[in-house]
Coordinates of C-alpha atoms in Angstrom, one line a residue:
M1 CA -46.8 -100.3 48.3
A2 CA -49.6 -98.8 47.1
D3 CA -49.2 -96.9 43.6
I4 CA -48.6 -93.5 44.2
I5 CA -47.9 -91.3 40.7
R6 CA -51.5 -91.0 39.2
L7 CA -52.8 -87.9 36.5
L8 CA -53.1 -84.9 37.3
P9 CA -56.6 -83.5 37.3
D10 CA -57.0 -81.3 33.1
H11 CA -57.8 -77.9 35.5
V12 CA -54.9 -78.5 38.0
A13 CA -52.3 -79.2 34.5
N14 CA -53.5 -76.4 33.3
Q15 CA -53.7 -73.7 36.2
I16 CA -49.6 -74.8 36.4
A17 CA -49.5 -74.3 32.9
A18 CA -50.2 -71.4 33.7
G19 CA -47.8 -69.9 35.5
E20 CA -44.6 -70.7 33.5
V21 CA -46.9 -68.8 30.1
V22 CA -49.5 -66.0 32.8
Q23 CA -46.8 -64.3 35.0
R24 CA -49.0 -60.8 35.4
P25 CA -51.6 -59.3 33.4
A26 CA -48.5 -57.8 30.6
S27 CA -47.9 -61.6 29.2
V28 CA -51.6 -61.9 27.9
V29 CA -51.6 -58.6 26.4
K30 CA -48.5 -60.8 24.7
E31 CA -50.6 -64.0 23.5
L32 CA -53.3 -62.2 22.9
L33 CA -51.9 -59.5 20.6
E34 CA -49.2 -62.3 18.8
N35 CA -51.8 -63.8 18.2
A36 CA -54.2 -61.4 16.6
I37 CA -51.1 -60.9 14.6
D38 CA -50.6 -64.5 13.3
A39 CA -54.5 -64.0 12.5
Q40 CA -53.1 -61.8 9.5
A41 CA -55.0 -58.9 11.3
S42 CA -54.1 -55.1 9.8
D43 CA -56.0 -53.0 12.5
I44 CA -55.5 -54.1 16.1
Q45 CA -57.2 -52.9 19.3
L46 CA -56.2 -53.4 23.9
I47 CA -57.8 -52.7 26.0
V48 CA -57.6 -52.1 29.8
K49 CA -58.6 -51.4 32.8
D50 CA -57.1 -51.4 36.5
G51 CA -53.8 -52.2 35.4
G52 CA -55.2 -55.2 33.8
K53 CA -56.5 -57.1 36.7
T54 CA -60.1 -56.3 35.6
L55 CA -60.2 -56.5 31.6
I56 CA -58.2 -56.8 28.9
Q57 CA -59.5 -56.7 25.9
V58 CA -57.6 -57.6 22.0
V59 CA -60.1 -57.5 19.2
D60 CA -58.8 -57.5 16.1
N61 CA -59.7 -57.7 12.3
G62 CA -58.6 -61.1 11.2
I63 CA -59.9 -64.2 9.7
G64 CA -61.3 -65.5 12.7
M65 CA -62.0 -68.6 13.5
T66 CA -65.3 -71.3 12.2
E67 CA -67.5 -72.3 15.8
T68 CA -65.4 -75.8 15.7
D69 CA -61.7 -74.0 15.5
A70 CA -63.2 -71.4 18.6
R71 CA -63.9 -74.1 20.7
L72 CA -60.8 -76.5 19.7
S73 CA -58.6 -73.3 20.8
F74 CA -59.2 -73.1 24.0
E75 CA -58.0 -77.4 24.5
R76 CA -54.5 -77.7 25.9
H77 CA -51.6 -78.2 22.7
A78 CA -54.6 -76.6 20.4
T79 CA -52.7 -75.4 17.6
S80 CA -52.9 -74.4 13.5
K81 CA -49.4 -73.2 13.6
I82 CA -47.3 -76.5 13.4
Q83 CA -48.2 -80.6 12.5
K84 CA -44.7 -82.0 13.5
A85 CA -41.5 -82.3 15.1
E86 CA -39.5 -80.3 11.9
D87 CA -42.1 -77.4 11.8
L88 CA -40.1 -76.1 14.8
F89 CA -37.1 -74.9 13.2
N90 CA -39.2 -72.9 10.1
L91 CA -41.6 -71.0 12.1
H92 CA -43.2 -68.2 10.8
T93 CA -45.8 -67.4 13.2
K94 CA -45.0 -66.2 16.8
G95 CA -47.2 -68.8 19.0
F96 CA -46.8 -72.7 18.0
R97 CA -47.0 -74.2 21.7
G98 CA -50.8 -74.5 22.0
E99 CA -51.5 -73.3 25.6
A100 CA -51.6 -70.0 25.7
L101 CA -55.3 -68.7 25.0
A102 CA -56.0 -73.4 27.4
S103 CA -53.2 -71.0 30.1
I104 CA -55.5 -67.8 30.0
A105 CA -58.9 -69.6 30.5
A106 CA -57.9 -72.0 33.7
I107 CA -57.2 -68.5 35.8
S108 CA -59.4 -66.1 34.1
H109 CA -63.2 -65.4 32.8
V110 CA -63.2 -65.1 28.7
E111 CA -65.3 -64.7 26.3
M112 CA -64.7 -65.0 22.7
M113 CA -66.3 -63.6 20.1
T114 CA -65.4 -64.3 16.5
R115 CA -66.5 -64.8 12.8
T116 CA -65.3 -65.6 9.8
Q117 CA -65.6 -64.3 6.5
D118 CA -67.0 -66.6 4.6
D119 CA -69.7 -67.1 7.8
E120 CA -72.9 -65.2 8.0
V121 CA -73.0 -64.9 11.9
G122 CA -70.0 -65.8 14.2
T123 CA -69.5 -68.0 18.4
H124 CA -69.2 -66.9 21.5
I125 CA -67.9 -68.7 23.9
K126 CA -67.6 -68.2 27.4
I127 CA -65.3 -70.2 29.8
E128 CA -64.9 -70.1 34.1
G129 CA -61.6 -71.0 34.9
S130 CA -61.3 -74.2 31.8
K131 CA -65.0 -74.8 32.7
I132 CA -67.1 -73.8 29.0
V133 CA -70.4 -71.9 30.7
G134 CA -71.5 -71.0 27.8
Q135 CA -71.2 -70.7 23.9
E136 CA -73.6 -69.5 21.3
V137 CA -74.3 -68.0 18.2
A138 CA -73.7 -64.6 18.2
V139 CA -73.9 -61.5 15.4
V140 CA -70.0 -60.3 15.1
P141 CA -67.9 -58.3 12.8
K142 CA -65.0 -61.0 11.3
G143 CA -62.6 -61.1 13.2
T144 CA -61.8 -62.0 17.0
S145 CA -62.0 -60.1 20.4
M146 CA -61.0 -61.9 23.6
L147 CA -61.9 -61.0 26.9
V148 CA -60.2 -62.3 30.0
K149 CA -61.4 -60.6 33.0
N150 CA -60.9 -61.5 36.8
L151 CA -57.4 -62.7 36.5
F152 CA -56.2 -65.2 38.6
F153 CA -60.1 -65.2 40.4
N154 CA -59.2 -68.8 41.5
I155 CA -55.4 -68.3 42.5
P156 CA -55.3 -65.4 45.2
A157 CA -52.2 -66.5 45.8
R158 CA -51.2 -64.9 42.4
R159 CA -52.9 -62.1 42.4
N160 CA -51.7 -60.4 45.5
F161 CA -47.9 -60.7 44.4
L162 CA -49.5 -58.4 41.5
K163 CA -48.2 -55.2 41.8
S164 CA -50.5 -52.0 42.1
D165 CA -52.1 -50.5 39.1
Q166 CA -49.6 -48.0 37.3
V167 CA -46.8 -50.5 37.9
E168 CA -49.3 -53.8 36.0
F169 CA -50.7 -51.1 33.4
R170 CA -46.1 -49.8 33.2
H171 CA -45.5 -53.5 32.2
I172 CA -48.2 -53.5 29.9
T173 CA -47.5 -50.6 28.0
D174 CA -43.6 -52.6 27.5
E175 CA -45.7 -55.4 26.0
F176 CA -47.2 -52.8 23.8
H177 CA -44.2 -50.8 22.8
R178 CA -42.0 -54.8 21.6
V179 CA -45.2 -55.6 19.2
A180 CA -46.3 -52.2 18.1
L181 CA -42.4 -51.3 16.9
A182 CA -42.5 -54.9 15.1
H183 CA -45.2 -54.5 13.3
P184 CA -45.2 -51.6 11.9
Q185 CA -47.0 -51.9 8.9
I186 CA -50.1 -53.1 11.4
S187 CA -52.6 -50.5 13.2
F188 CA -52.7 -50.3 16.7
S189 CA -54.5 -48.5 19.4
F190 CA -54.2 -48.8 23.3
Y191 CA -56.6 -47.7 25.2
N192 CA -56.4 -47.3 29.2
N193 CA -59.9 -47.0 31.5
G194 CA -61.5 -45.3 28.9
S195 CA -58.8 -43.1 27.6
D196 CA -56.5 -43.3 24.7
V197 CA -52.9 -43.7 25.8
F198 CA -51.9 -44.6 21.9
N199 CA -53.4 -44.5 18.5
L200 CA -51.1 -45.4 15.5
P201 CA -51.8 -45.8 12.4
N202 CA -49.7 -48.1 9.3
N203 CA -46.2 -46.6 8.9
D204 CA -42.8 -47.2 8.3
F205 CA -40.0 -48.7 10.9
K206 CA -39.0 -45.2 11.3
K207 CA -41.6 -43.6 11.6
R208 CA -42.8 -46.3 14.1
I209 CA -39.9 -45.3 16.3
V210 CA -41.1 -41.7 16.2
Q211 CA -45.1 -42.3 17.2
V212 CA -44.2 -44.0 20.0
F213 CA -41.2 -42.6 22.0
G214 CA -42.7 -38.7 20.3
R215 CA -41.1 -36.6 17.9
K216 CA -37.6 -35.3 19.1
T217 CA -36.9 -39.1 18.4
N218 CA -36.4 -38.0 15.0
E219 CA -33.0 -36.0 15.2
K220 CA -31.0 -38.7 17.3
L221 CA -31.5 -41.8 14.7
V222 CA -28.4 -43.3 12.7
P223 CA -29.9 -45.5 10.3
I224 CA -28.2 -49.1 9.9
N225 CA -28.4 -51.4 7.6
E226 CA -26.1 -54.8 5.9
E227 CA -27.2 -57.4 4.4
T228 CA -25.2 -61.2 4.7
N229 CA -25.2 -64.2 4.3
V230 CA -25.3 -65.0 8.1
V231 CA -28.5 -62.1 8.3
K232 CA -30.0 -59.1 7.5
I233 CA -28.7 -56.3 9.8
S234 CA -31.3 -53.2 9.5
G235 CA -33.2 -50.5 11.9
Y236 CA -31.7 -47.6 13.8
I237 CA -30.2 -46.5 16.1
Q238 CA -29.3 -43.2 18.7
K239 CA -26.2 -40.9 18.1
P240 CA -23.7 -41.3 20.8
E241 CA -25.0 -38.2 22.6
F242 CA -28.6 -38.8 23.2
A243 CA -27.0 -42.2 26.0
K244 CA -29.8 -42.2 28.8
K245 CA -28.7 -43.4 32.6
S246 CA -32.0 -45.3 32.0
R247 CA -32.1 -49.2 30.0
G248 CA -35.1 -48.3 28.1
E249 CA -35.2 -47.8 24.6
Q250 CA -33.0 -50.8 23.7
F251 CA -34.8 -53.6 21.3
F252 CA -33.5 -56.5 19.6
F253 CA -36.4 -57.8 16.7
A254 CA -35.2 -61.5 15.6
N255 CA -37.9 -61.9 12.9
N256 CA -39.9 -59.7 13.4
R257 CA -39.5 -61.2 17.3
F258 CA -38.7 -59.2 20.5
I259 CA -35.9 -60.5 21.7
K260 CA -34.1 -60.4 24.8
S261 CA -29.9 -61.2 23.9
P262 CA -26.5 -60.1 26.7
Y263 CA -24.4 -60.6 24.3
L264 CA -25.3 -59.2 20.9
H265 CA -26.3 -56.4 23.5
H266 CA -22.3 -56.5 24.4
A267 CA -21.6 -55.9 20.7
V268 CA -23.7 -52.5 20.6
L269 CA -21.3 -51.7 23.7
G270 CA -18.5 -52.3 22.7
A271 CA -20.0 -50.6 18.8
F272 CA -20.3 -47.7 21.1
E273 CA -16.8 -47.7 22.9
G274 CA -15.3 -44.5 23.9
L275 CA -18.6 -42.9 22.7
I276 CA -20.2 -42.7 25.5
K277 CA -20.3 -41.5 29.4
S278 CA -19.0 -44.6 31.8
G279 CA -22.7 -45.2 33.3
T280 CA -25.3 -44.3 30.5
H281 CA -26.5 -46.3 28.3
P282 CA -27.0 -46.0 24.4
G283 CA -30.7 -46.4 22.6
Y284 CA -31.0 -49.2 19.4
F285 CA -33.7 -50.6 17.2
I286 CA -32.6 -53.1 15.4
R287 CA -34.0 -55.6 13.2
L288 CA -32.2 -59.2 11.9
D289 CA -33.3 -61.1 9.5
V290 CA -31.8 -65.0 9.7
D291 CA -32.8 -67.6 8.1
P292 CA -35.5 -69.1 10.8
S293 CA -33.7 -72.8 11.3
T294 CA -30.6 -70.9 12.5
I295 CA -32.7 -69.8 15.5
D296 CA -34.1 -72.0 18.1
I297 CA -37.1 -69.8 19.6
N298 CA -38.5 -72.8 21.7
I299 CA -36.1 -72.6 24.7
H300 CA -38.0 -70.7 26.8
P301 CA -41.8 -70.2 27.4
T302 CA -41.9 -66.8 26.6
K303 CA -40.1 -67.6 23.7
T304 CA -38.3 -63.8 24.0
E305 CA -34.9 -65.7 24.3
V306 CA -33.7 -67.8 21.8
K307 CA -30.4 -69.7 20.5
F308 CA -28.4 -68.6 17.5
D309 CA -26.0 -71.0 15.9
D310 CA -23.6 -68.8 15.0
E311 CA -24.0 -66.2 17.4
H312 CA -19.9 -65.5 17.3
T313 CA -20.3 -64.0 13.3
L314 CA -23.7 -62.5 14.2
Y315 CA -21.6 -60.4 17.1
A316 CA -19.2 -60.0 14.8
Y317 CA -21.5 -58.5 12.1
L318 CA -23.9 -56.4 14.8
K319 CA -20.5 -54.9 15.6
S320 CA -19.2 -54.2 12.6
T321 CA -22.9 -52.7 11.2
I322 CA -22.7 -50.2 14.0
K323 CA -19.6 -48.8 13.5
H324 CA -19.8 -48.4 10.5
S325 CA -23.0 -46.2 10.4
L326 CA -21.3 -43.7 13.2
G327 CA -18.8 -43.0 10.8
Q328 CA -20.7 -42.6 7.8
F329 CA -23.3 -40.3 9.5
N330 CA -20.1 -38.1 10.5
V331 CA -21.5 -38.6 14.9
V332 CA -17.8 -40.0 14.9
P333 CA -14.9 -37.7 14.0
S334 CA -12.8 -39.0 11.8
L335 CA -8.9 -38.0 10.6
D336 CA -7.7 -38.5 6.7
F337 CA -3.6 -39.2 7.3
E338 CA -3.4 -39.9 3.1
K339 CA -5.0 -37.1 1.9
D340 CA -2.8 -35.5 -0.4
Q341 CA -2.0 -31.9 1.2
N342 CA -1.1 -30.5 -2.7
L343 CA -4.9 -31.0 -4.4
E344 CA -6.1 -28.8 -1.5
T345 CA -3.3 -26.0 -3.3
P346 CA -5.2 -23.8 -6.6
Y347 CA -3.5 -24.1 -10.3
D348 CA -2.3 -20.7 -9.9
F349 CA -0.1 -20.7 -7.2
K350 CA 1.3 -24.4 -7.3
N351 CA 4.9 -23.4 -8.6
R352 CA 5.0 -19.9 -6.4
S353 CA 6.7 -18.8 -3.3
A354 CA 5.5 -17.2 -0.5
A355 CA 5.4 -13.3 -0.5
V356 CA 6.9 -11.9 2.5
P357 CA 4.4 -9.2 3.9
G358 CA 6.0 -5.5 4.2
I359 CA 5.8 -3.2 6.5
T360 CA 5.9 0.3 6.3
V361 CA 5.7 3.2 10.0
D362 CA 5.7 6.2 9.8
S363 CA 8.3 7.3 13.1
D364 CA 6.4 11.0 13.0
F365 CA 2.8 9.8 12.8
N366 CA 1.5 12.1 15.3
P367 CA -2.9 11.8 15.6
F368 CA -2.5 15.3 18.0
K369 CA -0.7 17.4 15.8
Q370 CA -1.9 20.8 15.3
S371 CA -4.2 20.8 13.2
G372 CA -6.8 24.2 11.9
S373 CA -9.6 24.2 14.5
S374 CA -6.8 24.0 17.6
R375 CA -4.7 26.6 15.5
A376 CA -8.2 28.5 15.6
S377 CA -8.9 27.7 19.9
G378 CA -5.3 28.9 20.1
F379 CA -5.1 25.2 21.8
T380 CA -1.8 23.6 20.8
K381 CA -0.5 19.9 21.4
T382 CA 2.5 18.6 22.3
S383 CA 4.6 16.1 20.6
A384 CA 3.2 12.3 20.6
R385 CA 6.4 10.7 21.0
G386 CA 8.2 9.4 24.5
W387 CA 4.0 8.6 25.1
E388 CA 5.6 4.9 26.9
N389 CA 7.0 6.8 29.5
I390 CA 3.9 7.6 31.2
Y391 CA 3.3 3.6 32.2
Q392 CA 7.4 4.3 34.1
G393 CA 6.7 3.4 38.0
L394 CA 2.9 1.8 38.3
D395 CA 4.6 -1.8 38.9
R396 CA 6.0 -0.1 42.8
K397 CA 3.5 0.3 45.5
V398 CA 2.0 3.7 45.8
P399 CA 1.6 5.3 49.5
S400 CA -1.9 5.6 50.4
S401 CA -3.2 8.9 52.0
G402 CA -2.7 7.0 55.4
S403 CA 0.1 4.9 56.9
G404 CA -1.2 1.3 55.3
I405 CA -0.2 0.2 51.9
M406 CA -2.8 0.5 49.0
E407 CA -3.5 -3.1 47.7
M408 CA -5.6 -4.8 44.3
E409 CA -8.7 -6.3 45.7
S410 CA -8.8 -9.6 44.6
E411 CA -11.8 -11.8 44.4
E412 CA -12.5 -14.3 46.6
I413 CA -12.4 -17.7 45.8
N414 CA -14.7 -20.0 47.5
S415 CA -14.9 -23.7 47.1
T416 CA -16.1 -24.9 50.2
I417 CA -19.1 -26.7 49.1
F418 CA -20.8 -27.0 52.6
D419 CA -22.0 -25.2 54.8
S420 CA -19.7 -24.8 58.3
D421 CA -21.2 -25.2 61.2
I422 CA -18.1 -24.0 63.0
E423 CA -17.8 -20.6 65.3
T424 CA -14.3 -21.2 65.7
Q425 CA -11.4 -22.3 64.2
D426 CA -9.7 -23.3 67.8
T427 CA -12.3 -26.3 68.5
V428 CA -11.8 -28.1 65.2
T429 CA -10.0 -30.8 64.9
T430 CA -8.2 -31.6 62.0
T431 CA -8.7 -33.7 59.0
F432 CA -7.2 -34.7 55.7
Q433 CA -8.8 -36.3 52.7
L434 CA -6.6 -39.8 51.2
R435 CA -6.8 -40.4 47.5
K436 CA -9.8 -38.5 47.0
K437 CA -12.5 -40.9 48.8
Y438 CA -12.0 -41.2 52.9
I439 CA -11.9 -38.6 54.9
V440 CA -9.4 -39.0 58.0
S441 CA -9.5 -37.5 61.0
T442 CA -8.5 -38.2 64.5
I443 CA -10.2 -39.4 68.1
K444 CA -10.1 -40.0 71.2
S445 CA -9.3 -43.3 70.7
G446 CA -7.7 -43.3 67.6
M447 CA -8.9 -42.5 64.1
L448 CA -11.8 -42.2 62.1
I449 CA -11.8 -42.8 58.6
I450 CA -15.5 -42.0 56.8
N451 CA -16.0 -42.9 53.4
Q452 CA -17.3 -39.9 51.7
S453 CA -19.7 -39.9 49.2
R454 CA -21.5 -42.4 51.5
A455 CA -21.5 -40.2 54.2
H456 CA -22.8 -37.2 51.6
Q457 CA -25.3 -40.1 50.7
R458 CA -26.8 -40.3 53.9
V459 CA -26.7 -36.7 55.1
L460 CA -28.5 -36.1 52.1
Y461 CA -30.9 -38.7 52.0
E462 CA -31.9 -38.0 55.6
G463 CA -32.4 -34.0 54.6
F464 CA -34.9 -35.0 51.4
L465 CA -36.8 -37.5 53.6
K466 CA -37.7 -34.9 56.1
N467 CA -38.7 -32.3 53.4
I468 CA -41.2 -34.4 51.5
T469 CA -42.5 -35.2 55.1
I470 CA -43.0 -31.7 57.2
Q471 CA -43.5 -30.2 53.0
E472 CA -41.5 -27.2 54.0
A473 CA -38.7 -27.4 51.3
V474 CA -36.2 -24.7 49.2
S475 CA -36.6 -24.3 45.7
Q476 CA -35.1 -21.4 43.8
Q477 CA -36.1 -20.5 40.9
L478 CA -35.3 -20.6 37.9
L479 CA -34.4 -17.7 35.6
F480 CA -36.0 -19.4 32.3
P481 CA -37.8 -22.2 31.8
L482 CA -36.6 -25.7 31.5
T483 CA -38.5 -27.6 28.9
L484 CA -37.6 -31.6 29.1
N485 CA -38.6 -34.0 26.3
F486 CA -39.5 -37.4 27.5
T487 CA -41.1 -40.3 26.7
K488 CA -44.8 -41.2 27.0
S489 CA -44.5 -44.1 29.3
E490 CA -41.5 -41.7 31.3
L491 CA -44.4 -39.0 31.6
A492 CA -46.5 -41.6 33.2
I493 CA -43.8 -41.9 36.3
L494 CA -43.1 -38.2 36.3
K495 CA -47.2 -37.7 37.0
E496 CA -46.8 -41.1 39.5
I497 CA -44.3 -39.4 41.4
K498 CA -45.0 -35.5 40.7
E499 CA -46.3 -34.9 44.1
S500 CA -43.1 -36.1 46.2
L501 CA -40.6 -34.3 43.4
C502 CA -42.7 -30.9 44.4
A503 CA -41.8 -31.6 48.1
V504 CA -38.8 -32.0 47.6
G505 CA -38.2 -28.7 45.5
F506 CA -39.2 -29.3 42.1
V507 CA -41.1 -26.5 40.5
F508 CA -43.4 -28.0 37.3
G509 CA -45.5 -26.5 34.4
E510 CA -46.9 -27.2 32.1
M511 CA -46.7 -31.1 31.6
T512 CA -47.9 -32.1 27.6
N513 CA -47.6 -36.0 26.0
E514 CA -44.2 -35.1 25.7
T515 CA -42.5 -32.4 27.2
V516 CA -42.3 -31.6 30.8
E517 CA -41.7 -27.9 32.0
V518 CA -38.9 -27.4 35.3
K519 CA -39.6 -23.4 37.0
G520 CA -37.8 -24.6 40.3
V521 CA -35.8 -27.0 41.3
P522 CA -34.1 -27.5 45.1
V523 CA -31.2 -25.5 46.3
V524 CA -28.9 -28.6 46.7
V525 CA -30.0 -29.5 42.3
T526 CA -28.1 -27.3 39.3
E527 CA -29.5 -26.2 36.7
S528 CA -27.7 -28.1 34.6
E529 CA -28.3 -31.7 36.6
V530 CA -31.6 -31.2 36.2
Q531 CA -31.6 -33.4 33.4
M532 CA -29.5 -36.2 35.3
V533 CA -31.6 -36.7 38.2
M534 CA -34.7 -36.8 35.7
E535 CA -33.4 -39.6 34.0
Q536 CA -31.6 -41.3 37.1
L537 CA -35.0 -41.7 39.0
I538 CA -36.7 -42.8 36.0
S539 CA -34.2 -45.8 35.7
D540 CA -34.9 -46.5 39.1
F541 CA -38.4 -46.2 39.3
Q542 CA -38.7 -48.7 36.4
M543 CA -36.1 -51.1 37.7
E544 CA -37.1 -50.9 41.4
V545 CA -41.1 -50.8 41.0
S546 CA -42.8 -49.1 44.4
E547 CA -46.1 -49.8 45.5
D548 CA -46.8 -47.4 48.5
S549 CA -46.4 -44.4 48.7
F550 CA -43.8 -44.1 51.9
S551 CA -41.3 -47.0 49.4
Q552 CA -42.3 -44.5 46.5
V553 CA -40.6 -41.6 48.8
D554 CA -38.0 -44.1 49.8
M555 CA -36.3 -44.6 46.6
L556 CA -37.1 -40.9 45.5
A557 CA -34.7 -39.9 48.3
K558 CA -32.2 -42.8 47.6
T559 CA -32.0 -41.8 44.0
L560 CA -31.6 -38.6 44.6
S561 CA -28.8 -38.4 47.4
K562 CA -27.0 -41.0 44.9
T563 CA -26.7 -39.0 42.1
L564 CA -26.2 -35.6 43.5
S565 CA -24.2 -36.6 46.5
V566 CA -20.0 -36.3 46.2
K567 CA -18.0 -38.5 44.4
T568 CA -14.9 -40.3 44.6
G569 CA -12.2 -37.9 42.8
E570 CA -13.5 -34.8 43.9
V571 CA -11.5 -33.3 46.4
L572 CA -13.3 -30.9 49.7
D573 CA -11.2 -28.4 51.3
E574 CA -10.4 -29.0 54.8
L575 CA -13.9 -27.0 56.1
S576 CA -15.9 -29.1 53.7
Q577 CA -14.1 -31.9 55.4
I578 CA -15.0 -30.5 58.9
S579 CA -18.9 -30.1 57.9
L580 CA -19.6 -33.6 56.4
V581 CA -18.5 -34.7 59.0
N582 CA -20.4 -33.2 61.7
K583 CA -23.8 -33.7 59.5
L584 CA -23.6 -37.0 58.8
F585 CA -23.1 -37.9 62.9
A586 CA -26.5 -35.5 63.1
C587 CA -27.6 -37.9 61.3
K588 CA -29.6 -40.7 63.4
E589 CA -28.1 -43.4 61.6
S590 CA -24.7 -42.4 60.4
T591 CA -23.6 -46.1 60.7
L592 CA -25.2 -46.5 57.2
S593 CA -25.6 -44.9 54.0
P594 CA -28.9 -45.7 52.5
F595 CA -28.0 -48.9 50.8
N596 CA -26.7 -50.1 53.4
K597 CA -23.1 -49.8 53.2
R598 CA -20.9 -48.5 56.4
T599 CA -20.0 -45.0 56.1
Y600 CA -16.8 -44.9 58.3
T601 CA -15.0 -47.3 60.2
T602 CA -12.4 -46.4 63.4
I603 CA -8.7 -47.2 64.0
T604 CA -7.4 -47.7 67.5
E605 CA -4.6 -46.8 68.6
N606 CA -4.2 -51.0 70.2
D607 CA -4.5 -51.4 66.3
I608 CA -2.2 -49.5 65.1
D609 CA 0.4 -50.3 68.2
R610 CA -0.3 -54.5 66.6
K611 CA 1.4 -53.4 63.6
F612 CA 4.1 -52.5 65.1
I613 CA 4.4 -56.0 67.2

């Protein structure tokens, strides 16, 4: 049998490695920014076009590279960060694998311009698909400039899997946030399609958070600080009342490196237990400084998943630190049962007994008593004694001028939340609510059981789709416009779906870099629900990114129907139950909710008879 195992060509091996390192344009941004930080840069610029598909450029003022280093940096496993295996357990830099530049150069057109401080001229290298097509001496400033053009140009299948420009830009923004927050001592600038997105001067950690997420964030932050022999914990958590539906503002940094840790996230949730509503998530910006030998960051190519030696101790320290900060800054109300009440009593009153107040009443006092002025006018006031007798008999019903009995008018209470389509009550089938979750109604063949929440979701969903399609939604104007605060990334999402929101019935005013003015809302949305609806929309669009207008409209209708529908546990009166049943079966698809779950089931008479066999 002939030999079948052979070595892969370098360009194929590089493309395979690129599949692990470079998943989308945001992956390239992460690697280039981290290289600039490792180069001891104090000022870094990020420039992208078309969501990073056309251009990604990172310019830094770091130490730069010589001509030999510049060319060697594009070889596989070429790195200046480590020299032996033991160095993997004493890492103080971002990149160390030596695969990033080689992987990026294998699937794009790359240009590097770099110069060290000691050299008078620098180096300009051009690479296309791992092949060096040009290298020349160039006059460039100190530092390094990396240009990555036409990402995945030689792998069309991978390029077709990329999302829209807006979605890819959103992922790039997320990576920029992570790097910028981890290094507040470095100045960052971010430009997208020629416009300025972020301009962050060097600052401390708290001010960097405010720079990234807006001025309103400052009032939400509570500092945390704890130093032990295992870990140093510092940073900020957000107050419980600012918990959101989305998980956007949640950051862990281990040794100035952004990490993802569901285990530590659970510790944060445990500290907030009982302080936030179910379904909401607290925001936090937590920095962990540990001994590099106790953390393994080499378990994943993206280096965001790490492994700590003693996670259980770290879990306990983090949870107790957050609880301590919440109590220390009076975020959590506390009762002191051991306070000495004697300390609250003034010294002069220590041995005194309580005095009973005396009350004197003049029974002969009469405000209508005859005075000089009344005597002059000839009018005499009688005594006020027995005044209470004028109210006697009012508890009896008094006959009116007609033959009926006068009754006090009472305010009509209408708890119907659905418009009734029923003309006469005689034609209505009897319904009742079961466990505040199901609506039970009789049919000819047996019994109908409807899930009230899913049924209402279907009704609202088709209604929103119709309004967006024909653009005839009814809007109710707010007497006082609402001003809502969002981050720049959240505002970018709202601007994407603004047209669809207007078709549903929202009316927007001025939009700034941090605020949105809402002047009108759909008739099914109350003023108190606007903030919740907006946060839920942003959360869903962050989790389920949309590529075309149809999927965007569909997601918008689903989110609104899920947020505004009646929930399990809400009591519906009989008219609301009947109206919901009628509207459900008037829908085009009444059997399934917008999320493909059954809205109702039937139990036939035969099914009931079998139970009694």
